[in-house]
């Protein structure tokens, strides 16, 4: 028996060793491949670390180093992903093999023991190699993180240095004096460049080449005219159509904006290519040509978006609810800003070409920024004055929702004040940066709004019961009209979220960020201090507050969308809708608070320590509030009481109007609002008249004289109950003989009402009918 057991164990050990031996070869290959990749990562990281020692790296160089680090991080993560499971597997095999002499089959004098010892040595060697490479990869991961942080900090410092670079104030007479003194020299340089270009043109355009040049440009003009005429014929916005649909409005706006912007851009690009073909543009003029083309593109897009969105001469096609005068002023403002910014960029390119002085460059950038600010201020002041005239004429304007125009006006005034103050105190770079952001944000939001409006209107048109897709979905899939509306609403909501994310990413793009650099750059503009491993700074606190506010705003928007758009398309009752809305509000507040605190570095483990220290105070001071809050959650989730229910709490009876965090609002029949703590509703006795259904029993006591026939009274009362249209047929009305006294016979008519809120009315009607029928039957009421 012992021999058989030993042979069995030896066979199993041999099979295990064979399996391990087969798996060693792939593991060794993985180790060799990982070692080569680690060498590549290490060489790249050492080179980047050496490059970062240079103090004169610009934004492009830092961006390039950041781009080199990212693939190294991916390679290093792939190494860890490949080797860590193999390391754990090798550790498990070593544990199975055990230490020398630990198992009977591992006796070194036996062949099995010698084989096991050899295999153990190979596995130990593989384990050591895997462990060394894993540790090396983890070390590289730390180095990658440190280098990335260094690059972010360098870019942050460089951004701060460029953005907040102090120059001469625009109000300084010395700046104007120096710029005016250097203006003749700059003008002579420009004149020389223009003369050289004129000589180049005259030498290139001779004979047949001049004819070909003129013919090419004539063809370009004809092509532009034909394109404009064809675009108007394909899709226009006729004035004869009094009430266009939302899809027609958005499609027309997008088409007009696209054609208005595309035709001049294509024409300008074609003209430049023709000039290059005829060799009229040399290397020296390429920056000016690029700036000129950027200006044409900027102006064309601005005019196109303004024409498409504002529809100055066609009010019925206008997407925004603006008066024609306001739309006209905004359109002029957009065109003016586009002209000023394009001219400023062209002058900057000219200054770089002629090597203009710093004073001239600063003066031109400052003048352009202030001109944009003044144009914005003039337009906004004119719009505000027009609104005040309307209020004086028609009374104050009534708004039913958020006045987004007021929000945009406030942001515009903040930008205006920032531009003027920055230029006045010498931060011309900051003023120019704000101007660029005003232009870029306006473009992104306007274009995003047009595309989103077109997509939303298309979805609403495509997914509706009367459309081809809607009928096909109802006939094939079996969707109902409500389901189609729900699907359309969900798609529109998801599309709105996608567009918001895309627009936010595009707005952050000019700040030189790929992901988190934007927040890090702004935070680097402020000084912070550390408390332990926690960094506290003004920027961090402000951004955490903004993050919390953004989370709250998003939660409120989601709640409003659910309440106004999606939930009405469902068949859920009012109480369940309120529970869903309130629960999402609590979850949104919790997530927003957690995100803002995590951003500041207060993770949940640190908050747990604080919560433990405050638990005693919460237990005594906030016990009632916490109890009411938890009770409110129980009411929302258990739904024993819902919004709209008719309940009785103590001596008060009324309808539940709102379930808040701490209390519940009940409106009585006297229109009195009773505030009841949530804990009272959970722990106390509450009578809910409509918990299961709205049926209610109506009891009408009746007393007649002793001379009346009980059967006749019973038949009369039952017939009265059945005749009332609001009394249910099932269960049928019934009459109970309550008592006989010395002076009267007492009965009670019992019937059921379909709606508990109509029980009082039914009882009153029955009393009137009973009194009249008793008189007709000659049955008198009981005397006192």
XYZ file of C-alpha atoms in Angstrom:
784
model
C 0.000 0.000 0.000
C 2.856 2.364 0.878
C 4.659 1.541 -2.373
C 1.493 2.175 -4.382
C 0.963 5.506 -2.637
C 4.545 6.569 -3.308
C 4.237 5.662 -6.986
C 1.014 7.631 -7.277
C 2.555 10.689 -5.651
C 5.589 10.427 -7.872
C 3.412 10.234 -10.978
C 1.428 13.291 -9.929
C 4.640 15.178 -9.167
C 6.056 14.248 -12.557
C 2.913 15.462 -14.309
C 3.019 18.737 -12.363
C 6.705 19.231 -13.150
C 6.081 18.515 -16.835
C 3.293 21.068 -16.890
C 5.491 23.631 -15.174
C 8.340 22.928 -17.542
C 6.090 23.511 -20.538
C 4.996 26.895 -19.094
C 8.532 28.086 -18.323
C 9.462 28.731 -21.948
C 6.673 31.289 -22.705
C 7.357 33.012 -19.403
C 11.051 33.352 -20.233
C 10.178 34.768 -23.642
C 7.844 37.266 -21.965
C 10.654 38.232 -19.571
C 13.072 38.820 -22.426
C 10.538 40.899 -24.369
C 9.681 42.912 -21.247
C 13.380 43.514 -20.557
C 13.868 44.929 -24.058
C 10.804 47.160 -23.728
C 11.982 48.319 -20.287
C 15.363 49.259 -21.738
C 13.596 51.347 -24.374
C 11.405 53.028 -21.752
C 14.387 53.709 -19.511
C 16.413 55.257 -22.343
C 13.521 57.509 -23.355
C 12.806 58.596 -19.794
C 16.483 59.383 -19.151
C 16.599 61.486 -22.294
C 13.432 63.358 -21.317
C 14.731 63.908 -17.794
C 17.954 65.324 -19.202
C 15.993 67.594 -21.561
C 13.957 68.958 -18.683
C 17.148 70.245 -17.109
C 17.167 72.998 -19.730
C 15.459 76.145 -18.377
C 14.661 77.632 -21.827
C 12.100 75.081 -23.021
C 9.078 76.669 -24.674
C 5.493 75.435 -24.872
C 6.072 73.456 -28.073
C 9.079 71.651 -26.609
C 7.236 70.792 -23.404
C 4.276 69.596 -25.428
C 6.589 67.373 -27.450
C 8.126 65.879 -24.321
C 4.654 65.235 -22.943
C 3.750 63.478 -26.194
C 6.828 61.260 -25.835
C 5.964 60.274 -22.268
C 2.455 59.048 -23.045
C 3.492 56.059 -25.241
C 6.147 55.149 -22.693
C 3.457 54.954 -20.051
C 1.385 52.693 -22.294
C 4.362 50.412 -22.921
C 5.144 50.276 -19.207
C 1.518 49.481 -18.336
C 1.556 46.701 -20.923
C 4.682 45.274 -19.290
C 3.046 45.244 -15.859
C -0.128 43.764 -17.290
C 1.873 40.976 -18.885
C 4.296 40.165 -16.067
C 2.278 40.622 -12.874
C -0.027 37.617 -13.525
C 3.000 35.521 -14.454
C 4.742 36.613 -11.259
C 1.787 35.515 -9.157
C 1.654 32.232 -11.061
C 5.360 31.608 -10.463
C 4.924 32.382 -6.762
C 2.057 29.881 -6.547
C 4.151 27.177 -8.251
C 7.013 27.737 -5.851
C 4.614 27.356 -2.970
C 3.392 24.083 -4.460
C 6.939 22.781 -4.866
C 7.756 23.802 -1.317
C 11.150 24.118 0.319
C 13.825 21.430 0.023
C 13.050 18.373 2.185
C 9.545 19.538 2.879
C 7.854 16.643 1.007
C 8.716 12.907 0.932
C 9.037 12.888 -2.849
C 11.665 15.610 -2.646
C 14.333 13.381 -1.143
C 17.507 14.353 -3.051
C 18.591 10.686 -3.185
C 15.598 9.759 -5.343
C 15.121 10.670 -9.017
C 11.851 12.409 -8.191
C 13.560 14.588 -5.616
C 16.388 15.491 -7.969
C 13.869 16.452 -10.680
C 11.855 18.502 -8.206
C 14.969 20.288 -6.993
C 15.957 21.099 -10.572
C 12.490 22.365 -11.351
C 12.455 24.405 -8.146
C 15.699 26.040 -9.172
C 14.306 26.917 -12.613
C 11.112 28.299 -11.104
C 13.096 30.294 -8.546
C 15.223 31.738 -11.328
C 12.097 32.624 -13.352
C 10.469 34.129 -10.284
C 13.526 36.273 -9.571
C 13.637 37.519 -13.167
C 9.913 38.287 -13.183
C 10.129 40.029 -9.830
C 13.088 42.128 -10.970
C 11.330 43.216 -14.170
C 8.076 43.980 -12.339
C 9.917 46.120 -9.801
C 11.729 47.842 -12.637
C 8.442 48.576 -14.423
C 6.911 49.913 -11.207
C 9.937 52.151 -10.769
C 9.445 53.406 -14.327
C 5.780 54.092 -13.540
C 6.817 56.312 -10.648
C 9.368 58.053 -12.851
C 6.770 58.610 -15.589
C 4.401 60.138 -13.063
C 7.132 62.407 -11.708
C 8.198 63.537 -15.179
C 4.588 64.184 -16.196
C 4.096 66.244 -13.057
C 7.290 68.172 -13.798
C 6.146 68.944 -17.336
C 2.724 70.044 -16.100
C 4.353 72.341 -13.551
C 6.716 73.766 -16.176
C 3.846 74.391 -18.586
C 1.856 75.904 -15.761
C 4.665 78.273 -14.883
C 5.247 79.137 -18.545
C 1.542 79.813 -19.063
C 1.484 82.059 -16.016
C 4.582 83.860 -17.200
C 3.181 84.495 -20.671
C -0.352 85.300 -19.593
C 0.551 87.600 -16.719
C 3.597 89.169 -18.356
C 3.704 92.805 -17.299
C 4.216 95.378 -20.039
C 3.754 99.108 -20.324
C 0.292 100.394 -19.525
C -1.873 101.623 -22.380
C -2.357 104.829 -20.429
C 1.361 105.540 -20.360
C 2.376 108.483 -22.599
C 5.868 106.979 -22.972
C 4.437 103.918 -24.749
C 2.618 106.078 -27.293
C 5.628 108.345 -27.704
C 8.007 105.447 -28.381
C 5.540 103.725 -30.719
C 4.909 106.910 -32.697
C 8.622 107.545 -32.911
C 9.221 104.066 -34.331
C 6.225 104.198 -36.667
C 8.054 105.845 -39.625
C 10.703 103.128 -39.622
C 8.088 100.391 -39.522
C 6.162 102.108 -42.324
C 9.299 102.256 -44.491
C 9.856 98.543 -43.940
C 6.255 97.796 -44.949
C 6.601 100.013 -47.998
C 9.772 98.180 -48.995
C 8.036 94.804 -48.700
C 5.074 96.077 -50.730
C 7.438 97.438 -53.386
C 9.286 94.132 -53.610
C 6.000 92.257 -53.972
C 4.784 94.681 -56.656
C 8.016 94.113 -58.564
C 7.524 90.377 -58.219
C 3.976 90.603 -59.580
C 4.972 92.805 -62.506
C 7.762 90.409 -63.429
C 5.577 87.319 -63.180
C 2.435 88.594 -64.903
C 3.537 89.390 -68.439
C 1.984 88.519 -71.745
C -0.087 85.372 -71.764
C 0.457 84.814 -68.064
C -1.409 88.063 -67.324
C -4.316 86.901 -69.475
C -4.377 83.547 -67.764
C -4.277 85.280 -64.379
C -7.199 87.529 -65.253
C -9.165 84.624 -66.732
C -8.600 82.527 -63.623
C -9.839 85.276 -61.357
C -12.825 85.971 -63.612
C -13.722 82.278 -63.455
C -13.384 82.417 -59.679
C -15.817 85.352 -59.480
C -18.315 83.594 -61.740
C -18.031 80.440 -59.645
C -18.769 82.379 -56.476
C -21.842 84.022 -58.037
C -23.155 80.702 -59.369
C -22.602 79.053 -55.967
C -24.558 81.752 -54.153
C -27.470 81.596 -56.605
C -27.557 77.799 -56.487
C -27.436 77.783 -52.688
C -30.433 80.112 -52.452
C -32.395 77.960 -54.867
C -31.569 74.716 -53.082
C -32.713 75.828 -49.640
C -33.851 79.297 -48.734
C -35.864 80.955 -45.999
C -38.846 82.457 -47.851
C -40.673 85.333 -46.206
C -43.956 83.940 -47.464
C -43.824 81.054 -44.982
C -45.419 82.556 -41.876
C -44.853 79.776 -39.349
C -41.949 77.455 -40.232
C -41.435 74.337 -38.137
C -38.512 73.873 -35.782
C -36.812 71.554 -38.262
C -37.259 74.077 -41.078
C -35.849 76.858 -38.887
C -32.768 74.931 -37.813
C -32.110 73.414 -41.247
C -32.430 76.835 -42.867
C -30.145 78.431 -40.277
C -27.469 75.752 -40.692
C -27.654 75.950 -44.473
C -27.428 79.749 -44.570
C -24.518 79.724 -42.075
C -22.686 77.014 -44.034
C -23.086 78.653 -47.438
C -22.274 82.137 -46.142
C -19.085 80.884 -44.489
C -17.978 78.306 -47.055
C -18.181 80.313 -50.272
C -15.787 83.142 -49.231
C -13.392 80.685 -47.580
C -13.213 78.480 -50.666
C -12.889 81.575 -52.857
C -10.031 82.940 -50.749
C -8.275 79.584 -50.691
C -8.666 79.245 -54.457
C -7.357 82.762 -54.996
C -4.289 81.992 -52.864
C -3.644 78.759 -54.752
C -3.942 80.619 -58.057
C -1.430 83.180 -56.787
C 0.910 80.370 -55.760
C 0.509 78.726 -59.144
C 1.572 81.946 -60.847
C 4.464 82.259 -58.304
C 3.153 85.532 -56.868
C 3.792 84.533 -53.240
C 7.304 84.039 -51.968
C 8.481 82.570 -48.690
C 8.655 85.994 -47.078
C 4.958 86.664 -47.664
C 3.687 83.270 -46.462
C 2.998 84.492 -42.858
C 1.041 87.467 -44.211
C -0.934 85.251 -46.566
C -1.712 82.851 -43.719
C -2.863 85.742 -41.503
C -4.953 87.153 -44.346
C -6.603 83.800 -44.987
C -7.280 83.362 -41.245
C -8.949 86.770 -41.248
C -11.162 85.897 -44.210
C -12.072 82.610 -42.555
C -12.812 84.284 -39.227
C -14.988 87.005 -40.762
C -16.828 84.565 -43.034
C -17.642 82.173 -40.201
C -18.750 85.048 -37.958
C -21.041 86.509 -40.604
C -22.390 83.073 -41.503
C -23.227 82.147 -37.922
C -24.813 85.559 -37.315
C -26.958 85.327 -40.465
C -27.986 81.766 -39.757
C -28.783 82.199 -36.081
C -30.203 85.722 -35.961
C -32.062 85.926 -39.320
C -32.182 89.703 -39.238
C -34.641 90.258 -42.090
C -36.804 87.179 -41.384
C -38.080 87.253 -37.830
C -40.285 84.175 -38.226
C -37.156 82.129 -39.069
C -35.167 83.368 -36.062
C -34.129 80.624 -33.634
C -33.484 82.949 -30.702
C -36.315 84.918 -29.138
C -34.871 88.344 -29.870
C -36.276 91.517 -31.313
C -35.105 92.577 -34.739
C -33.295 95.614 -33.319
C -31.404 93.478 -30.830
C -30.552 90.886 -33.480
C -29.277 93.636 -35.774
C -27.026 95.071 -33.060
C -25.641 91.663 -32.179
C -24.966 90.901 -35.842
C -23.074 94.175 -36.245
C -21.124 93.450 -33.077
C -20.076 90.032 -34.347
C -18.937 91.489 -37.662
C -17.097 94.344 -35.934
C -15.233 92.052 -33.537
C -14.286 89.716 -36.391
C -12.903 92.669 -38.365
C -10.952 94.054 -35.398
C -9.462 90.711 -34.371
C -8.540 89.811 -37.954
C -6.901 93.189 -38.473
C -5.037 92.814 -35.184
C -3.739 89.370 -36.154
C -2.674 90.655 -39.581
C -0.825 93.587 -38.021
C 0.901 91.199 -35.600
C 2.067 89.092 -38.554
C 3.263 92.275 -40.273
C 5.138 93.349 -37.137
C 6.867 89.985 -36.989
C 7.785 90.289 -40.653
C 9.296 93.766 -40.380
C 10.768 93.074 -36.913
C 8.804 95.903 -35.337
C 9.693 97.150 -31.885
C 8.139 95.812 -28.716
C 6.392 99.123 -28.073
C 4.608 98.981 -31.438
C 3.549 95.379 -30.912
C 2.245 96.053 -27.401
C 0.421 99.172 -28.547
C -1.293 97.445 -31.474
C -2.407 94.474 -29.361
C -3.685 96.770 -26.624
C -5.548 99.034 -29.060
C -7.218 96.023 -30.672
C -8.261 94.541 -27.313
C -9.683 97.834 -26.056
C -11.514 98.381 -29.366
C -13.211 94.986 -28.968
C -14.167 95.807 -25.374
C -15.616 99.192 -26.357
C -17.613 97.676 -29.202
C -19.055 95.077 -26.824
C -19.873 97.719 -24.219
C -21.593 99.964 -26.764
C -23.768 97.123 -28.067
C -24.708 95.810 -24.631
C -25.527 99.303 -23.400
C -27.775 99.864 -26.422
C -29.606 96.590 -25.833
C -30.052 97.398 -22.142
C -31.410 100.868 -22.955
C -33.890 99.326 -25.396
C -35.115 96.907 -22.727
C -35.593 99.765 -20.264
C -37.708 101.627 -22.860
C -39.858 98.533 -23.307
C -40.317 98.197 -19.549
C -41.398 101.814 -19.296
C -43.817 101.321 -22.173
C -45.239 97.874 -21.488
C -44.300 97.229 -17.858
C -41.668 94.879 -16.466
C -40.867 91.817 -18.545
C -42.144 88.531 -17.132
C -39.926 85.458 -17.338
C -41.004 81.913 -16.496
C -37.564 80.289 -16.456
C -33.883 81.059 -16.280
C -32.980 84.284 -18.065
C -29.942 83.034 -19.963
C -29.573 86.352 -21.767
C -28.898 88.029 -18.425
C -26.258 85.415 -17.672
C -24.524 86.007 -21.004
C -24.691 89.770 -20.512
C -23.083 89.421 -17.082
C -20.272 87.276 -18.499
C -19.782 89.759 -21.338
C -19.490 92.671 -18.909
C -16.969 90.703 -16.857
C -14.925 90.174 -20.028
C -15.173 93.860 -20.930
C -13.997 95.007 -17.499
C -11.167 92.453 -17.531
C -9.929 93.605 -20.954
C -9.996 97.304 -20.096
C -8.411 96.913 -16.646
C -5.726 94.545 -17.934
C -4.798 96.970 -20.697
C -4.805 99.890 -18.270
C -2.467 98.293 -15.716
C -0.093 96.800 -18.278
C -1.282 93.180 -18.721
C -1.801 93.502 -22.474
C -1.155 89.786 -23.057
C -3.981 88.934 -20.663
C -6.319 91.387 -22.417
C -5.477 89.908 -25.820
C -5.979 86.408 -24.442
C -9.443 87.329 -23.110
C -10.376 88.742 -26.538
C -9.314 85.500 -28.210
C -11.348 83.508 -25.698
C -14.426 85.678 -26.268
C -14.197 85.005 -30.004
C -13.501 81.289 -29.575
C -16.201 80.661 -26.948
C -18.762 82.551 -29.025
C -17.906 80.472 -32.074
C -18.029 77.143 -30.207
C -21.299 77.858 -28.402
C -23.010 79.274 -31.502
C -21.925 76.470 -33.819
C -22.693 73.867 -31.155
C -26.137 75.348 -30.600
C -26.953 75.258 -34.324
C -25.793 71.676 -34.774
C -27.537 70.540 -31.587
C -30.765 72.298 -32.553
C -30.672 70.644 -35.989
C -30.019 67.203 -34.502
C -32.745 67.618 -31.871
C -35.318 68.796 -34.408
C -34.370 65.959 -36.769
C -34.830 63.372 -34.022
C -38.175 64.879 -33.025
C -39.280 64.801 -36.662
C -37.949 61.319 -37.428
C -39.156 59.551 -34.277
C -42.802 60.488 -34.098
C -45.950 58.431 -34.587
C -46.718 60.034 -37.940
C -43.273 59.580 -39.496
C -42.139 56.619 -41.584
C -39.708 55.441 -38.901
C -42.343 55.905 -36.193
C -44.977 53.908 -38.054
C -42.456 51.187 -38.840
C -41.419 50.958 -35.170
C -45.044 50.757 -34.018
C -45.978 48.154 -36.640
C -42.883 45.930 -36.429
C -41.576 46.275 -32.879
C -44.902 47.086 -31.277
C -43.902 50.376 -29.687
C -46.632 52.676 -28.467
C -46.879 56.414 -29.053
C -45.727 57.065 -25.485
C -42.717 54.782 -26.007
C -41.737 56.682 -29.153
C -41.908 59.968 -27.289
C -39.811 58.522 -24.464
C -37.173 57.245 -26.900
C -37.049 60.604 -28.679
C -36.699 62.452 -25.371
C -33.918 60.131 -24.184
C -32.032 60.476 -27.470
C -32.332 64.262 -27.324
C -31.092 64.303 -23.719
C -28.121 62.045 -24.533
C -27.320 64.174 -27.570
C -27.441 67.356 -25.477
C -25.009 65.827 -22.967
C -22.619 64.805 -25.755
C -22.693 68.277 -27.278
C -22.075 69.890 -23.885
C -19.024 67.686 -23.317
C -17.664 68.360 -26.816
C -18.177 72.119 -26.494
C -16.519 72.136 -23.060
C -13.488 70.283 -24.450
C -13.262 72.684 -27.394
C -13.543 75.711 -25.106
C -10.693 74.386 -22.950
C -8.504 73.596 -25.972
C -6.954 77.104 -26.359
C -5.696 76.898 -22.788
C -3.111 74.369 -23.932
C -4.592 71.345 -22.224
C -5.108 67.754 -23.194
C -6.947 66.649 -20.068
C -6.073 67.948 -16.620
C -3.531 70.610 -17.584
C -6.194 73.323 -17.687
C -7.031 73.017 -14.028
C -3.388 72.648 -13.106
C -2.448 75.769 -15.071
C -5.053 77.919 -13.379
C -4.136 76.532 -9.989
C -0.500 77.399 -10.633
C -1.431 81.096 -10.839
C -2.141 81.135 -7.101
C 0.025 80.361 -4.103
C -0.860 77.393 -1.933
C 0.352 75.845 1.289
C 0.539 72.278 2.477
C -0.886 70.775 5.638
C 0.622 67.318 5.913
C 0.042 65.711 2.518
C -2.835 68.082 1.720
C -2.258 71.143 -0.484
C -4.584 74.050 0.219
C -4.719 76.935 -2.237
C -7.145 79.646 -3.205
C -7.427 78.272 -6.729
C -8.127 74.784 -5.400
C -10.879 76.053 -3.116
C -12.455 78.182 -5.843
C -12.341 75.374 -8.392
C -13.754 72.927 -5.851
C -16.636 75.336 -5.247
C -17.137 75.724 -8.993
C -17.056 71.952 -9.389
C -19.659 71.572 -6.659
C -21.839 74.278 -8.208
C -21.489 72.651 -11.626
C -22.583 69.337 -10.135
C -25.578 70.966 -8.458
C -26.535 72.804 -11.658
C -26.242 69.601 -13.669
C -28.383 67.799 -11.096
C -31.042 70.508 -11.215
C -31.031 70.481 -15.015
C -31.382 66.694 -15.003
C -34.222 66.918 -12.488
C -36.000 69.572 -14.557
C -35.524 67.524 -17.716
C -36.951 64.438 -16.030
C -39.859 66.350 -14.525
C -40.756 68.399 -17.598
C -39.678 66.196 -20.512
C -39.207 62.507 -19.797
C -41.405 61.533 -16.840
C -44.582 63.087 -18.348
C -44.175 60.689 -21.273
C -44.306 57.708 -18.896
C -47.305 56.265 -17.092
C -45.781 56.643 -13.668
C -47.939 58.214 -10.991
C -47.143 61.630 -9.538
C -45.785 60.199 -6.286
C -43.262 57.932 -8.031
C -42.159 60.812 -10.266
C -41.486 62.942 -7.211
C -39.566 60.091 -5.557
C -37.367 59.651 -8.626
C -36.739 63.396 -8.859
C -35.901 63.767 -5.160
C -33.656 60.679 -5.114
C -31.683 61.968 -8.097
C -31.315 65.289 -6.286
C -29.845 63.602 -3.185
C -27.499 61.450 -5.275
C -26.397 64.475 -7.314
C -25.609 66.520 -4.204
C -23.653 63.608 -2.727
C -21.635 63.074 -5.927
C -20.977 66.806 -6.343
C -19.790 67.110 -2.742
C -17.613 64.008 -3.054
C -16.074 65.223 -6.329
C -15.295 68.685 -4.964
C -13.798 67.320 -1.745
C -11.767 64.738 -3.656
C -10.450 67.485 -5.919
C -9.207 69.346 -2.853
C -7.461 66.172 -1.678
C -9.958 65.235 1.035
C -10.499 61.577 0.175
C -13.145 59.482 1.868
C -10.671 57.874 4.265
C -9.693 61.323 5.558
C -13.326 62.344 5.776
C -14.029 59.202 7.797
C -11.578 60.410 10.448
C -13.280 63.793 10.575
C -16.695 62.169 10.666
C -15.555 59.964 13.561
C -14.400 63.032 15.475
C -17.707 64.777 14.849
C -19.884 61.730 15.486
C -20.475 62.690 19.117
C -21.586 66.185 18.176
C -23.759 64.861 15.382
C -25.283 62.306 17.736
C -26.385 64.970 20.221
C -26.802 68.180 18.268
C -27.997 66.927 14.883
C -29.832 63.799 15.923
C -33.257 65.139 15.018
C -32.114 66.509 11.655
C -30.350 63.293 10.684
C -33.378 61.276 11.811
C -35.711 63.393 9.700
C -33.364 63.129 6.719
C -33.231 59.327 6.935
C -37.000 59.246 7.418
C -37.391 61.338 4.272
C -35.332 58.796 2.320
C -37.493 55.999 3.730
C -40.643 57.811 2.637
C -39.278 58.331 -0.864
C -38.093 54.750 -1.341
C -40.820 52.869 0.541
C -43.529 55.134 -0.920
C -46.079 54.491 1.812
C -46.856 58.185 1.437
C -46.646 59.813 -1.968
C -47.061 63.305 -3.323
C -50.765 63.850 -3.951
C -51.969 61.355 -1.323
C -54.770 62.343 1.034
C -53.567 61.536 4.550
C -54.554 62.224 8.137
C -51.866 62.949 10.732
C -53.330 63.569 14.140
C -56.051 66.164 13.792
C -54.870 67.370 10.386
C -56.107 65.939 7.089
C -54.874 67.082 3.729
C -52.966 66.362 0.541
C -49.203 65.732 0.461
C -47.713 68.502 -1.662
C -43.976 67.951 -1.193
C -41.604 65.570 0.583
C -38.485 67.541 1.476
C -35.223 66.551 3.122
C -36.386 67.332 6.661
C -40.163 67.621 6.523
C -43.284 66.981 4.472
C -45.743 69.668 3.404
C -49.464 68.862 3.754
C -52.154 71.177 2.402
C -55.491 70.935 4.217
C -58.932 71.677 2.788
C -58.685 75.166 4.320
C -55.623 75.865 2.128
C -53.392 75.774 5.181
C -49.936 74.251 4.766
C -48.950 71.968 7.649
C -45.229 71.158 8.040
C -44.814 67.676 9.522
C -41.337 66.294 10.409
C -40.558 63.165 8.417
C -39.796 61.156 11.553
C -43.392 61.676 12.732
C -44.679 60.135 9.515
C -42.359 57.126 9.795
C -42.747 56.382 13.516
C -46.312 57.701 14.062
C -49.732 56.570 12.923
C -50.750 57.951 9.555
C -54.061 57.346 7.824
C -53.670 57.230 4.052
C -57.010 57.445 2.284
C -55.577 56.590 -1.145
C -52.818 54.092 -0.340
C -54.263 51.195 -2.343
C -57.100 52.937 -4.204
C -59.256 56.067 -4.064
C -62.504 54.317 -3.126
C -64.066 55.583 0.103
C -67.083 54.584 2.185
C -69.790 57.192 2.709
C -72.016 56.829 5.809
C -75.249 58.853 6.114
C -77.137 58.537 9.455
C -80.927 58.920 9.232
C -83.468 59.178 12.106
C -87.234 58.845 11.500
C -90.351 58.655 13.692
C -91.485 55.474 15.411
C -94.507 55.228 13.093
C -92.389 54.712 9.985
C -92.027 51.278 8.402
C -88.414 50.058 8.645
C -88.671 48.146 5.355
C -90.066 51.192 3.562
C -87.266 53.362 4.929
C -84.693 50.775 3.897
C -86.037 50.535 0.346
C -86.172 54.300 0.049
C -82.591 54.791 1.240
C -81.210 52.048 -1.024
C -82.970 53.517 -4.064
C -81.565 56.970 -3.262
C -78.048 55.521 -2.993
C -78.329 53.656 -6.297
C -79.684 56.705 -8.101
C -76.636 58.858 -7.328
C -74.268 58.810 -10.315
C -71.095 59.035 -8.198
C -71.958 56.035 -6.009
C -70.399 52.730 -7.101
C -72.661 49.861 -8.136
C -70.241 47.358 -6.610
C -70.356 47.069 -3.627
C -74.034 47.952 -3.607
C -75.455 50.515 -1.152
C -76.681 48.978 2.101
C -78.809 50.152 5.007
C -78.258 49.228 8.642
C -80.942 49.459 11.368
C -78.819 51.022 14.080
C -81.164 51.421 17.042
C -84.698 52.074 18.373
C -85.188 54.765 20.968
C -88.259 56.076 22.702
C -88.688 58.765 20.059
C -87.049 57.529 16.803
C -85.780 54.779 14.583
C -82.105 55.206 13.589
C -80.766 53.971 10.253
C -77.433 54.348 8.413
C -77.053 54.387 4.650
C -73.642 52.999 3.627
C -72.300 53.306 0.067
C -68.972 53.640 -1.706
C -67.599 56.602 -3.673
C -65.131 56.159 -6.539
C -63.015 59.077 -5.346
C -62.368 59.863 -1.719
C -62.184 63.576 -2.491
C -65.835 63.498 -3.626
C -67.112 61.781 -0.481
C -68.195 65.039 1.157
C -70.099 66.149 -1.906
C -71.809 62.745 -2.210
C -72.862 62.807 1.452
C -74.360 66.273 1.028
C -76.261 65.232 -2.093
C -77.595 62.145 -0.341
C -78.826 64.216 2.622
C -80.713 66.551 0.290
C -82.254 63.630 -1.589
C -83.210 61.722 1.608
C -84.920 64.770 3.114
C -86.933 65.372 -0.050
C -87.965 61.719 -0.465
C -88.958 61.349 3.182
C -91.269 64.319 2.849
C -92.757 62.876 -0.329
C -93.359 59.522 1.416
C -94.953 61.191 4.424
C -92.253 59.991 6.761
C -91.251 62.654 9.221
C -87.873 62.988 10.835
C -87.461 62.002 14.440
C -88.187 64.670 17.016
C -85.838 65.648 19.751
